CSV table of C-alpha atoms and ligand atoms in Angstrom, one decimal:
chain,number,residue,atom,x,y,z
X,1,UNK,CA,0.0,0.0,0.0
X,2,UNK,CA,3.0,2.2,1.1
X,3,UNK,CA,4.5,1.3,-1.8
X,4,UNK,CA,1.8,2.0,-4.0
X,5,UNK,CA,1.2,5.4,-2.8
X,6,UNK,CA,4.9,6.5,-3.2
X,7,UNK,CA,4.7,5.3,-6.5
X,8,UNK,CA,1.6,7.2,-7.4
X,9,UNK,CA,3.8,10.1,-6.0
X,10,UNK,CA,6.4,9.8,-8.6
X,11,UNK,CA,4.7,9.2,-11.4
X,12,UNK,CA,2.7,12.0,-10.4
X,13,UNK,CA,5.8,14.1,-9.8
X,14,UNK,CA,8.0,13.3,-12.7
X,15,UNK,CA,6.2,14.5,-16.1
X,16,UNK,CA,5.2,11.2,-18.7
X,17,UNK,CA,7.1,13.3,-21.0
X,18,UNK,CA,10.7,13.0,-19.6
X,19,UNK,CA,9.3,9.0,-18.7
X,20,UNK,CA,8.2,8.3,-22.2
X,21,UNK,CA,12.2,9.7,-23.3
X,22,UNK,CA,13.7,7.6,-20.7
X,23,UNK,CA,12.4,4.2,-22.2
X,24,UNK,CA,12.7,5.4,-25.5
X,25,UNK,CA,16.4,6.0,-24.6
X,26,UNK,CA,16.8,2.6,-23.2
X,27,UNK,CA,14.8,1.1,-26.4
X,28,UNK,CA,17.4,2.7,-28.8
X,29,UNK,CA,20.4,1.3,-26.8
X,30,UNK,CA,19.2,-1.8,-26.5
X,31,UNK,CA,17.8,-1.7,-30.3
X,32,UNK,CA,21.9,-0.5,-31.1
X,33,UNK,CA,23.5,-3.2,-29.2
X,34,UNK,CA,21.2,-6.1,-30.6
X,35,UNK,CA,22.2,-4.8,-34.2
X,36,UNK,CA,26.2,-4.8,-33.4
X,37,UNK,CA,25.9,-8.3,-32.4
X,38,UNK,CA,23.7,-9.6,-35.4
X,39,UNK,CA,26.5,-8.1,-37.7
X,40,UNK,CA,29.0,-9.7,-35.8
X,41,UNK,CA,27.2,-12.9,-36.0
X,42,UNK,CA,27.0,-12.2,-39.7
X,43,UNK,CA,30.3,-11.6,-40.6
X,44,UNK,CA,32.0,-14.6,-38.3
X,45,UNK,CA,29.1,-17.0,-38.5
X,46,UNK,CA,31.5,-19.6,-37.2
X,47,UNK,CA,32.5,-17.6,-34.0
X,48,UNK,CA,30.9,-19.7,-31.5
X,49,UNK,CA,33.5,-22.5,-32.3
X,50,UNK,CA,36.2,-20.2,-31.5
X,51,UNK,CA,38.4,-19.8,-28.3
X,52,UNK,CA,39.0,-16.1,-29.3
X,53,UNK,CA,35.8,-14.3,-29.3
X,54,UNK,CA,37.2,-10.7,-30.3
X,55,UNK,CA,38.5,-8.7,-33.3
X,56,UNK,CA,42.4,-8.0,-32.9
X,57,UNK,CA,43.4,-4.8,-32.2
X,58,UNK,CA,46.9,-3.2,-32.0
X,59,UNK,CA,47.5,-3.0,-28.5
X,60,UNK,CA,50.1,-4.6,-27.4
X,61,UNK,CA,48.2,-6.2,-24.2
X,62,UNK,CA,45.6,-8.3,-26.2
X,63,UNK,CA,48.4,-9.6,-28.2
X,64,UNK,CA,49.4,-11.0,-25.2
X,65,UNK,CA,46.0,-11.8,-24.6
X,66,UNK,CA,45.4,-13.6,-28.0
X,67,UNK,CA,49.0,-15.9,-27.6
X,68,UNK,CA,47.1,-17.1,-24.0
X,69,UNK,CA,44.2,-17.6,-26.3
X,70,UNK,CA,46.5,-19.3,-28.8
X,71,UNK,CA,47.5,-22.0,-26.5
X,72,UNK,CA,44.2,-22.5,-24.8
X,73,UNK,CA,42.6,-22.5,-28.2
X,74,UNK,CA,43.9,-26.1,-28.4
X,75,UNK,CA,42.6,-27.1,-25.2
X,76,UNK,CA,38.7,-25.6,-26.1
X,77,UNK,CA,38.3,-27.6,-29.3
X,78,UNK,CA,36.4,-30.8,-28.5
X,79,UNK,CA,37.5,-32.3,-32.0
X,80,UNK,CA,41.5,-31.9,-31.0
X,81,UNK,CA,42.8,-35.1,-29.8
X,82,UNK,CA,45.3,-34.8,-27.0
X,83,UNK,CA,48.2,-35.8,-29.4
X,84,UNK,CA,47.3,-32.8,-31.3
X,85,UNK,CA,47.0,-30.2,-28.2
X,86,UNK,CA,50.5,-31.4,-27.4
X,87,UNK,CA,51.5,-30.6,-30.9
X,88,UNK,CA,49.9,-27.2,-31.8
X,89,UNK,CA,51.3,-26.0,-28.5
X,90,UNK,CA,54.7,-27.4,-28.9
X,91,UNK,CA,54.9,-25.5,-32.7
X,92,UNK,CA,54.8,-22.1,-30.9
X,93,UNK,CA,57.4,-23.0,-28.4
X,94,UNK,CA,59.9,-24.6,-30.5
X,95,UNK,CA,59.9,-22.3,-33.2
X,96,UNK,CA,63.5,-21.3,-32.8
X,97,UNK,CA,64.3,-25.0,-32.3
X,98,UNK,CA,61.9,-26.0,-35.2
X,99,UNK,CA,63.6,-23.1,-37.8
X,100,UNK,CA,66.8,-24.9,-36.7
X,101,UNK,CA,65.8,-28.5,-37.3
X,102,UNK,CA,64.3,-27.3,-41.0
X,103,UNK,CA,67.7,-26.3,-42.1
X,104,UNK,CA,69.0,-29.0,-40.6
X,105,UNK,CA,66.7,-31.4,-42.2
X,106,UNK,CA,67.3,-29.6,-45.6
X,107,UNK,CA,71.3,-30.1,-45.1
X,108,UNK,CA,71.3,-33.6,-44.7
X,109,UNK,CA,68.9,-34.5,-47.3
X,110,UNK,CA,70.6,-32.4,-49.9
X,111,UNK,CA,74.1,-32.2,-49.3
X,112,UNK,CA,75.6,-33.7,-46.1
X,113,UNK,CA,78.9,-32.4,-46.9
X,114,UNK,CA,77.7,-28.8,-47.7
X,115,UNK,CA,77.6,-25.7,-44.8
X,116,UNK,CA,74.2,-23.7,-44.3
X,117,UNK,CA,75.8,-21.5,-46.2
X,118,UNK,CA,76.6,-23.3,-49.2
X,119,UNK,CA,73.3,-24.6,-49.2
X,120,UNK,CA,71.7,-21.0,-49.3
X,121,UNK,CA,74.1,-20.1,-52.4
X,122,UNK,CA,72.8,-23.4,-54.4
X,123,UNK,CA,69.4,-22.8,-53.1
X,124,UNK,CA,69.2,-19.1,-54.5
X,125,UNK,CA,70.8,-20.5,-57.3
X,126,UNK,CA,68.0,-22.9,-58.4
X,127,UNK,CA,65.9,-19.9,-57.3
X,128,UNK,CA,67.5,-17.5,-59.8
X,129,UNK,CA,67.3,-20.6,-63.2
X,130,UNK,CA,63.9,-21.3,-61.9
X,131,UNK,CA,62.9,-17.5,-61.7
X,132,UNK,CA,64.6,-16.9,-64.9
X,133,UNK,CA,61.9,-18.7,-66.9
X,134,UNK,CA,59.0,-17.1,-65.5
X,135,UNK,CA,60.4,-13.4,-66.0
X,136,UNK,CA,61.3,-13.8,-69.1
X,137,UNK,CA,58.6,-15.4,-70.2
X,138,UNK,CA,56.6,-13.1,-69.0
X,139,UNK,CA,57.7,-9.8,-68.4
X,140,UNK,CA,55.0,-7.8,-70.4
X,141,UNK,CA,55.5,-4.3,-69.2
X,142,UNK,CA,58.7,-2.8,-70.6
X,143,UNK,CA,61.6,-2.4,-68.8
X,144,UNK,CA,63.1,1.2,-68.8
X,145,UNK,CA,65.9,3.0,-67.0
X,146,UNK,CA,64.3,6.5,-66.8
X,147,UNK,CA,63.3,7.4,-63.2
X,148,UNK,CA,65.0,6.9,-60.4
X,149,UNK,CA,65.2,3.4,-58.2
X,150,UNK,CA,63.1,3.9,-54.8
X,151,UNK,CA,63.0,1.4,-51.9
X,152,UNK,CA,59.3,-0.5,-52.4
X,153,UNK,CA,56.2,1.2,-51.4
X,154,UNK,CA,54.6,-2.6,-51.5
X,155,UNK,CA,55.6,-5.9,-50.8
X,156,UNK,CA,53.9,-9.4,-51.0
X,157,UNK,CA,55.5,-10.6,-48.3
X,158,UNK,CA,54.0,-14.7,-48.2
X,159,UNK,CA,53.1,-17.1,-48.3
X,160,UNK,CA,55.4,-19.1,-50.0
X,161,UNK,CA,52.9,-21.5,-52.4
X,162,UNK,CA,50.4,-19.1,-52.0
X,163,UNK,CA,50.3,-18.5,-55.6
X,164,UNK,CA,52.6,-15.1,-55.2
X,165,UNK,CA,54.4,-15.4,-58.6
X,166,UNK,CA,50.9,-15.3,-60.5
X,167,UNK,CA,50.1,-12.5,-58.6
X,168,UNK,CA,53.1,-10.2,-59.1
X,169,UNK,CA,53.1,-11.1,-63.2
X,170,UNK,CA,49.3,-10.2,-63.1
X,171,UNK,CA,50.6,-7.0,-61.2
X,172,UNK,CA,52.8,-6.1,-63.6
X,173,UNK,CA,51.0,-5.7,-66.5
X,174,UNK,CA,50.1,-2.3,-64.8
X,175,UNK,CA,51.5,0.4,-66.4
X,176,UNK,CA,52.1,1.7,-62.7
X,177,UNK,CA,53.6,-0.9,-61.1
X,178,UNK,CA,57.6,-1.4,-61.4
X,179,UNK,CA,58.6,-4.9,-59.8
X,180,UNK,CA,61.7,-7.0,-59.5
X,181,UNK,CA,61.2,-10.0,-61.4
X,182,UNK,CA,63.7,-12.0,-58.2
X,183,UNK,CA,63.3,-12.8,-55.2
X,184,UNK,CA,65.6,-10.0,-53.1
X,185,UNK,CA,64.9,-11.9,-50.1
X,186,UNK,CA,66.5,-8.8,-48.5
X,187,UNK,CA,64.4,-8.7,-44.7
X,188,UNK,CA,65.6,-12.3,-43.8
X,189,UNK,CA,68.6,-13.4,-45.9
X,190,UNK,CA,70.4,-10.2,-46.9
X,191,UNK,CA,69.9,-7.8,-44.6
X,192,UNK,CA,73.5,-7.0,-43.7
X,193,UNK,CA,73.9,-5.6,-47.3
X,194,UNK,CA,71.9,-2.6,-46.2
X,195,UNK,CA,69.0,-0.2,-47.5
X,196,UNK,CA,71.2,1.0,-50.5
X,197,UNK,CA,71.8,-3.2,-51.8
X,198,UNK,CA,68.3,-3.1,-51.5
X,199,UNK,CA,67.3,-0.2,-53.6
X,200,UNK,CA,69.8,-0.9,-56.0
X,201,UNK,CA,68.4,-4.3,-56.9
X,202,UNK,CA,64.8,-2.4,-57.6
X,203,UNK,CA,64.1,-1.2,-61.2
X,204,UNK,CA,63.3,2.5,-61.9
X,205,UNK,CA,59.9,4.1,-61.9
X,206,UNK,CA,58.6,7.2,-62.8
X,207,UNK,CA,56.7,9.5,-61.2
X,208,UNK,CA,53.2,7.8,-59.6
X,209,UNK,CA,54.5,4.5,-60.4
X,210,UNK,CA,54.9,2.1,-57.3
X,211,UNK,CA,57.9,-0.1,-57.0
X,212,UNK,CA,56.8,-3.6,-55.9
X,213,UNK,CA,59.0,-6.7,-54.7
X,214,UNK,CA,57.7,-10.0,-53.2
X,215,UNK,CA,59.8,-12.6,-51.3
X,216,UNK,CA,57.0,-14.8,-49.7
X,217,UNK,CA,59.3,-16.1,-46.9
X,218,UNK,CA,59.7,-12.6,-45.3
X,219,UNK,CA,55.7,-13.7,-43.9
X,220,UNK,CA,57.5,-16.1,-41.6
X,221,UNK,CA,60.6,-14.8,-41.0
X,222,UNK,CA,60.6,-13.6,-37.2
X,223,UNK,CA,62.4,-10.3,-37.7
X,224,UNK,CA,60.8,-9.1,-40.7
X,225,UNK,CA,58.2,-6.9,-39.4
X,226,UNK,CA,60.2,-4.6,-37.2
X,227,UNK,CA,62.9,-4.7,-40.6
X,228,UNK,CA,60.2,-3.5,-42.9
X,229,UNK,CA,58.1,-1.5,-40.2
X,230,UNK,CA,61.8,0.4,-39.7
X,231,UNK,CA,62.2,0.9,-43.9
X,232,UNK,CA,58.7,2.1,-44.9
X,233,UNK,CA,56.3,2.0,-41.6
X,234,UNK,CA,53.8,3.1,-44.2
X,235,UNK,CA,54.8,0.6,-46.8
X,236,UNK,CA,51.9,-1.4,-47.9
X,237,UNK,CA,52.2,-5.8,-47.5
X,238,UNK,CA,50.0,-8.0,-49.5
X,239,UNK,CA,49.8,-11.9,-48.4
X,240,UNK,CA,48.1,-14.5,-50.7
X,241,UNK,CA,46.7,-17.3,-48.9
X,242,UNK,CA,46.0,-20.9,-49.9
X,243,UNK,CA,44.7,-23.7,-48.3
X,244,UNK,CA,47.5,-24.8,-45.5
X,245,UNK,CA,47.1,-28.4,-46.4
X,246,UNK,CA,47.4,-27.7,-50.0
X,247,UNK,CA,49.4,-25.5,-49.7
X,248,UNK,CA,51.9,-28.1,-47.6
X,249,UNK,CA,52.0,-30.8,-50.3
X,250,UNK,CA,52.5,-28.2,-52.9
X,251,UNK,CA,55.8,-26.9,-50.8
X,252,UNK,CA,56.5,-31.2,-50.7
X,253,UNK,CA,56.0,-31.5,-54.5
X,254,UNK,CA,58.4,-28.5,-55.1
X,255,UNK,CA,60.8,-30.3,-52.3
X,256,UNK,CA,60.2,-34.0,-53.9
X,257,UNK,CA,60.7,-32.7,-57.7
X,258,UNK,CA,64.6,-31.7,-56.6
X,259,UNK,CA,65.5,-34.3,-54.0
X,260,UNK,CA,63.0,-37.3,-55.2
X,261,UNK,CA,64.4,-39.8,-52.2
X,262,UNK,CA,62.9,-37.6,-49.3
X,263,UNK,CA,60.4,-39.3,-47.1
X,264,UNK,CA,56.8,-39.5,-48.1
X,265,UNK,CA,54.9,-36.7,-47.3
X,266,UNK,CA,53.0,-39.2,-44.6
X,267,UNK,CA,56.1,-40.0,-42.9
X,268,UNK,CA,57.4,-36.2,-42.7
X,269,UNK,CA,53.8,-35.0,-41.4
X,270,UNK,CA,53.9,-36.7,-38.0
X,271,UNK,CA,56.1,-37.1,-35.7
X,272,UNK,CA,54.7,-40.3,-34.4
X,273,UNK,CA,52.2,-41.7,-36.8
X,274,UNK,CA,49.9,-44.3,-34.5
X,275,UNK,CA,49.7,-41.9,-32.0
X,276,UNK,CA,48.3,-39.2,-34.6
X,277,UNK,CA,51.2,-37.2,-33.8
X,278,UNK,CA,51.4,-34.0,-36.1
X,279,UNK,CA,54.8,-32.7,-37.2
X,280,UNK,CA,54.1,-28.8,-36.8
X,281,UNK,CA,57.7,-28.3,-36.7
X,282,UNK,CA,58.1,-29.6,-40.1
X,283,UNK,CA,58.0,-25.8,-42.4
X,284,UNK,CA,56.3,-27.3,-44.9
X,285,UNK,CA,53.2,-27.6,-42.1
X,286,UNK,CA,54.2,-24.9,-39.8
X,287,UNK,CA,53.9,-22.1,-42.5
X,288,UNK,CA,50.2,-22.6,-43.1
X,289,UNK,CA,49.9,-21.6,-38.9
X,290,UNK,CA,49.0,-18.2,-40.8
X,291,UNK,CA,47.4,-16.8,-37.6
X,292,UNK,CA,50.6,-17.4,-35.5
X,293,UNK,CA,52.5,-15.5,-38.2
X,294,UNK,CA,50.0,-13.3,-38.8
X,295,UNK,CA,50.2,-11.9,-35.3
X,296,UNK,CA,53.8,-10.9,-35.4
X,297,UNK,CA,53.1,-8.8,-38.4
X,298,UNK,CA,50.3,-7.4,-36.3
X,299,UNK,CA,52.4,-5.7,-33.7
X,300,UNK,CA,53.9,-3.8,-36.7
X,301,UNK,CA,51.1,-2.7,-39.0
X,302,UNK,CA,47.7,-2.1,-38.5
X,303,UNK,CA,45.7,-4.7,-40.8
X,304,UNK,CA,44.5,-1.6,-43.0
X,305,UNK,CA,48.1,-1.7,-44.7
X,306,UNK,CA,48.1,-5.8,-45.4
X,307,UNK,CA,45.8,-7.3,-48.3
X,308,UNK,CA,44.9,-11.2,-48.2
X,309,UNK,CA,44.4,-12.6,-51.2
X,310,UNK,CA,43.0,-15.8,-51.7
X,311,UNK,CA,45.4,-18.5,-54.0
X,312,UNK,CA,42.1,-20.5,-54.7
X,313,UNK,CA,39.8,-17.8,-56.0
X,314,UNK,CA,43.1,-15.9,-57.9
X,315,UNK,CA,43.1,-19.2,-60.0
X,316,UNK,CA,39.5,-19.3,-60.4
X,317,UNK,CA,38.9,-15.9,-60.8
X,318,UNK,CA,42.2,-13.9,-61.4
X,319,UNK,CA,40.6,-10.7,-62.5
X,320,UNK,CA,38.6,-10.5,-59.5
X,321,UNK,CA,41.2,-10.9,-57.3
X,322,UNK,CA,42.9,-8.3,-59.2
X,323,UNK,CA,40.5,-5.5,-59.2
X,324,UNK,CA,40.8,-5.5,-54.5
X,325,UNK,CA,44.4,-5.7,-55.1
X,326,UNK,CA,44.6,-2.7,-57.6
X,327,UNK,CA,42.3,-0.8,-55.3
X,328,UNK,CA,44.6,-1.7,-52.2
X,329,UNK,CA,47.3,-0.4,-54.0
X,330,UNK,CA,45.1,2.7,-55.3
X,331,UNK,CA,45.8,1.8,-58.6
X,332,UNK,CA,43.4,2.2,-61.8
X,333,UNK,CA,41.8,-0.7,-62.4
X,334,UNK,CA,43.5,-1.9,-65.7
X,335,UNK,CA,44.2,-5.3,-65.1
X,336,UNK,CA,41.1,-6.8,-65.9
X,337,UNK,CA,39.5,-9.8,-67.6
X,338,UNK,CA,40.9,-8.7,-70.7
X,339,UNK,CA,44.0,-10.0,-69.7
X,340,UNK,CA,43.5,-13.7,-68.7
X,341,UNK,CA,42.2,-16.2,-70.5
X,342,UNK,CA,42.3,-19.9,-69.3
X,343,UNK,CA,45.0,-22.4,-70.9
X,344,UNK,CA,43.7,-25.9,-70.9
X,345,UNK,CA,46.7,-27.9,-71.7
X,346,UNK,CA,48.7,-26.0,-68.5
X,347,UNK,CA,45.4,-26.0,-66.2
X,348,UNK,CA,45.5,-22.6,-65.0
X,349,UNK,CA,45.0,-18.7,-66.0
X,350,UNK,CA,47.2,-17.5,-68.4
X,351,UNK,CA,48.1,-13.8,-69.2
X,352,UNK,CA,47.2,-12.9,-73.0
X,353,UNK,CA,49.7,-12.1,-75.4
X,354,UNK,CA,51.1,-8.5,-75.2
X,355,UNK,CA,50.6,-6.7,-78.1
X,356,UNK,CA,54.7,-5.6,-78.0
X,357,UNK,CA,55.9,-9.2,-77.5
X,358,UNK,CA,55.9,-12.7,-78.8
X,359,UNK,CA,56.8,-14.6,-75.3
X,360,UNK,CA,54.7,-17.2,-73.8
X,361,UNK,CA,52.2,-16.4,-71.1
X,362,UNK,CA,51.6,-19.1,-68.7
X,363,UNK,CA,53.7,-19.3,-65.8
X,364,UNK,CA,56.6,-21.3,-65.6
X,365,UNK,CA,56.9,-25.3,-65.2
X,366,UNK,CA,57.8,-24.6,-61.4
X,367,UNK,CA,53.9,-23.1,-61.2
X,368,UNK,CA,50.9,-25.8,-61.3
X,369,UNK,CA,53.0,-28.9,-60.4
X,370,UNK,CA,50.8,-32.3,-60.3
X,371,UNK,CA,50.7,-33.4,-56.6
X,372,UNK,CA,51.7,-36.8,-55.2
X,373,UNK,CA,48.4,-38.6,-54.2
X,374,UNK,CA,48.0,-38.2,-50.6
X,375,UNK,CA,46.6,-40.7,-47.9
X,376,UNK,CA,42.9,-38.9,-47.5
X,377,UNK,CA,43.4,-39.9,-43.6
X,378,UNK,CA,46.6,-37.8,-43.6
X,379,UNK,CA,44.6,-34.9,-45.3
X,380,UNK,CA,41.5,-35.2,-43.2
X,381,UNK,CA,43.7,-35.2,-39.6
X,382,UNK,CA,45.5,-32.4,-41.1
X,383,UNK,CA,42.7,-30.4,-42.2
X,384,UNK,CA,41.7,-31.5,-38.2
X,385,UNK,CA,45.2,-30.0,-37.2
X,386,UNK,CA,44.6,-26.5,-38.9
X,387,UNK,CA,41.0,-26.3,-38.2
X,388,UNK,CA,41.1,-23.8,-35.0
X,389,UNK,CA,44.5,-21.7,-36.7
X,390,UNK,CA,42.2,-21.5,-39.7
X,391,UNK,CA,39.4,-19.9,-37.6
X,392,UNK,CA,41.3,-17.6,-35.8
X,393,UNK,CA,43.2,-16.4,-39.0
X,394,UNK,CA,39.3,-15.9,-40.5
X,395,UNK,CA,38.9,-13.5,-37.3
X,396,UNK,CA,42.4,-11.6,-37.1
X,397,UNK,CA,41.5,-10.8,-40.8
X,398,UNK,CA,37.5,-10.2,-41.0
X,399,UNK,CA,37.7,-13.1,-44.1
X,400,UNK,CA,36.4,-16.2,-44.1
X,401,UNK,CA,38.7,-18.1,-46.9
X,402,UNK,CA,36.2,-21.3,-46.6
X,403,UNK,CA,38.9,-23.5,-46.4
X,404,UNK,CA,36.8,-25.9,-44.6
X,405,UNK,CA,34.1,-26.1,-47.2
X,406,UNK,CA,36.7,-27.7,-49.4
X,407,UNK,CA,37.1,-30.0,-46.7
X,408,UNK,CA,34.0,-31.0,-46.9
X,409,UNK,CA,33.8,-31.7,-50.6
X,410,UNK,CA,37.0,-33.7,-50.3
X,411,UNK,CA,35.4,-35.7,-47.5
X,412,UNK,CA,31.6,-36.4,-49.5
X,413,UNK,CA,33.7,-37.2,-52.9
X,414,UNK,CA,35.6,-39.7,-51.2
X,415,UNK,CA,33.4,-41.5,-49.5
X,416,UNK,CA,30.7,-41.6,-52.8
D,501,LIG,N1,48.1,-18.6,-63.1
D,501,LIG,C1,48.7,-19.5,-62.4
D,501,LIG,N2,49.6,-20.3,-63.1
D,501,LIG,C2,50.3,-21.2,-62.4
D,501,LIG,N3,50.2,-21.4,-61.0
D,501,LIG,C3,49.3,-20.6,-60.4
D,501,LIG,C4,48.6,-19.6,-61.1
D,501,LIG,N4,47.8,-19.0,-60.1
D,501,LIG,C5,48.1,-19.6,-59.0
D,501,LIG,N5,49.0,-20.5,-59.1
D,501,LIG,C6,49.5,-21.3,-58.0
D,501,LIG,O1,50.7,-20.8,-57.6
D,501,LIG,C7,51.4,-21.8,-56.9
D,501,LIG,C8,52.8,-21.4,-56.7
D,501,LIG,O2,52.8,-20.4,-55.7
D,501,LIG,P1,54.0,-19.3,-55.6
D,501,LIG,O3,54.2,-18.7,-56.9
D,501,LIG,O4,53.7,-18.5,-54.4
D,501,LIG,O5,55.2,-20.3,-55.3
D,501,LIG,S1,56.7,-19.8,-54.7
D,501,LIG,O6,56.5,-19.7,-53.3
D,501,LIG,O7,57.1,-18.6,-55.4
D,501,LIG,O8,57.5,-20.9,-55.0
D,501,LIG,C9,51.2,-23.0,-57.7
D,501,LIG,O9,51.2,-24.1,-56.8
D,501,LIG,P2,51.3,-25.7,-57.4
D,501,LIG,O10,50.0,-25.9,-58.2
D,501,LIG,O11,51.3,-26.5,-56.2
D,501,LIG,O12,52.5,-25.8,-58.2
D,501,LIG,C10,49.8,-22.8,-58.3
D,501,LIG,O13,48.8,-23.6,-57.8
């Protein structure tokens, strides 16, 4: 009764005006905050299956935050097996001690009487014939030495597979993109030759033209952010993303075609087989962790200087591709479909014949390899393996790359 009376007394004493504002304030906040979650639902509809709920920002403490999550993230997905916790943790610990094992691995299978060293100078040799094809064959916009040489305003800096090579010959077709044809591999093998090596090895542009360079190992090389960040903190990075698992046989074929006795891809991938061991510290599987690269990179540059292309959809759809990379580089969008057309003896998008030259325009024999037939049980535990890195990549970047969709496929066509 008391309470009835005093309430009589307010709502008597407060006008239904100021009343009727207050809800309606409350309605619109409420109204706001529903909205912002839909469209986060929206645009990570897989975010309930992740460990990390938020979008990455760059402060340093919730890169410190995400790491934590990094390591739990094995622990909060039901479908990891124990073997596999014990593995995806162990990658980011024994990174140093993995990067040494990799060259290690890589000097005994090729040469066990050759140094590091040596091997690097026969690797970048190979690199150099097997470059030398490509660029020849296709370099379609005219070399000339008017400008001046300027350190790169853009770099595709990975991943190695990714499908990097078709992307910088597409790139230079622009009139307004000047691009070494090598790899300078300047941020992680060269970097004691210093900024004016570097410059030196770029070709000359003119006014408004951008000078472009990729080395897709820079994208796992530890020290290459703060390099580049200290060059060109400005500089813009473009990454090209494939499929980790296909992307890891692809990086085995290109192994297999120069050493053919290496191990079976089966063998290198775990570390112990029956136990469903996975071999993260093997490169050829620890560079598809693109998340656990992806957030070094991250404490460098904010993600409205990096571009992710997709390696599937720049094969099946090159000129699409091409038109968000010309506008990341706030270029004029010239390279269009015009300039493709698909070549059905080499199985992939070619670039049409220049009018001012007679060379071939498919990539090089190193590009489109056939792939060794795989164990499907090796793919699908793999595909198991990246499954949580893959999710948290799709949230550190805002894409979903549907890598798991193909997963699927694979799955259904193999059991029809
Ligand atoms: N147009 C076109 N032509 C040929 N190949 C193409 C093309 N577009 C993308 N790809 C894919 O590129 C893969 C090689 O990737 P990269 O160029 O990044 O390799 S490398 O890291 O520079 O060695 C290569 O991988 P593999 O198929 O495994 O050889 C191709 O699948």
């Amino acid at each position: 009764m008391a309470f009835w009376s005093s309430t009589s007394v307010f709502t008597s004493k407060v006008p239904r005006k100021i009343l009727f504002m207050f809800t309606l304030s409350l309605s619109v906040t409420y109204l706001f905050y529903s909205l912002m979650s839909c469209y986060n639902s929206l645009q990570f509809p897989l975010q309930e299956n992740y460990v990390y709920q938020g979008r990455l920002v760059t402060e340093e403490t919730t890169f410190v935050t995400l790491r934590e999550k990094l390591y739990s993230a094995t622990q909060g997905f039901t479908e990891f097996t124990e073997a596999e916790k014990t593995t995806a943790v162990s990658t980011v610990k024994d990174h140093a001690e993995a990067e040494q094992r990799t060259v290690e691995w890589i000097r005994t299978q090729t040469s066990p009487t050759k140094s590091a060293a040596a091997y690097h100078t026969v690797a970048l040799e190979r690199e150099r014939q097997e470059f030398s094809t490509t660029d020849s064959e296709l370099r379609v916009n005219s070399t000339s030495d008017y400008g001046e040489k300027k350190l790169p305003q853009a770099i595709i800096i990975g991943v190695k597979k990714g499908g990097t090579r078709a992307l910088l010959e597409a790139l230079r077709v622009h009139p307004d993109v000047r691009a070494v044809g090598n790899e300078p591999h300047f941020f992680d093998r060269n970097y004691e030759k210093g900024l004016d090596w570097y410059r030196d090895l770029m070709p000359s542009t003119l006014e408004g033209q951008i000078t472009m360079e990729k080395t897709p190992s820079y994208f796992v090389t530890n020290h290459a952010p703060k390099r580049i960040h200290s060059m060109a903190r400005d500089i813009k990075l473009i990454i090209v993303v494939r499929n980790p698992v296909t992307r890891a046989i692809s990086d085995y074929t290109q192994t297999l075609s120069k050493k053919p006795e290496i191990p079976t891809f089966e063998v290198l991938a775990f570390k112990n087989r029956t136990l469903g061991l996975i071999d993260a510290s093997w490169s050829a599987l620890r560079i598809g962790i693109y998340a656990l690269h992806l957030e070094t990179w991250m404490q460098y540059f904010p993600l409205s200087q990096m571009h992710f292309v997709s390696g599937e959809r720049l094969i099946v759809d090159p000129a699409g591709e091409m038109a968000k990379v010309q506008d990341f580089l706030g270029l004029k969008r010239i390279v269009t479909d015009k300039h493709f057309y698909f070549n059905k003896t080499k199985g992939f998008p070619c670039l049409k014949k220049p009018e001012d030259s007679s060379t071939p325009r498919c990539l090089g024999k190193s590009k489109g390899r056939t792939h060794p037939k795989i164990d499907p049980d090796v793919i699908r535990r793999l595909h198991k393996f990246y499954k949580p890195f893959n999710m948290m990549f799709y949230q550190m970047t805002g894409q979903n790359f549907e890598w798991e969709l193909e997963e699927d496929s694979e799955s259904r066509s193999s059991q029809d």
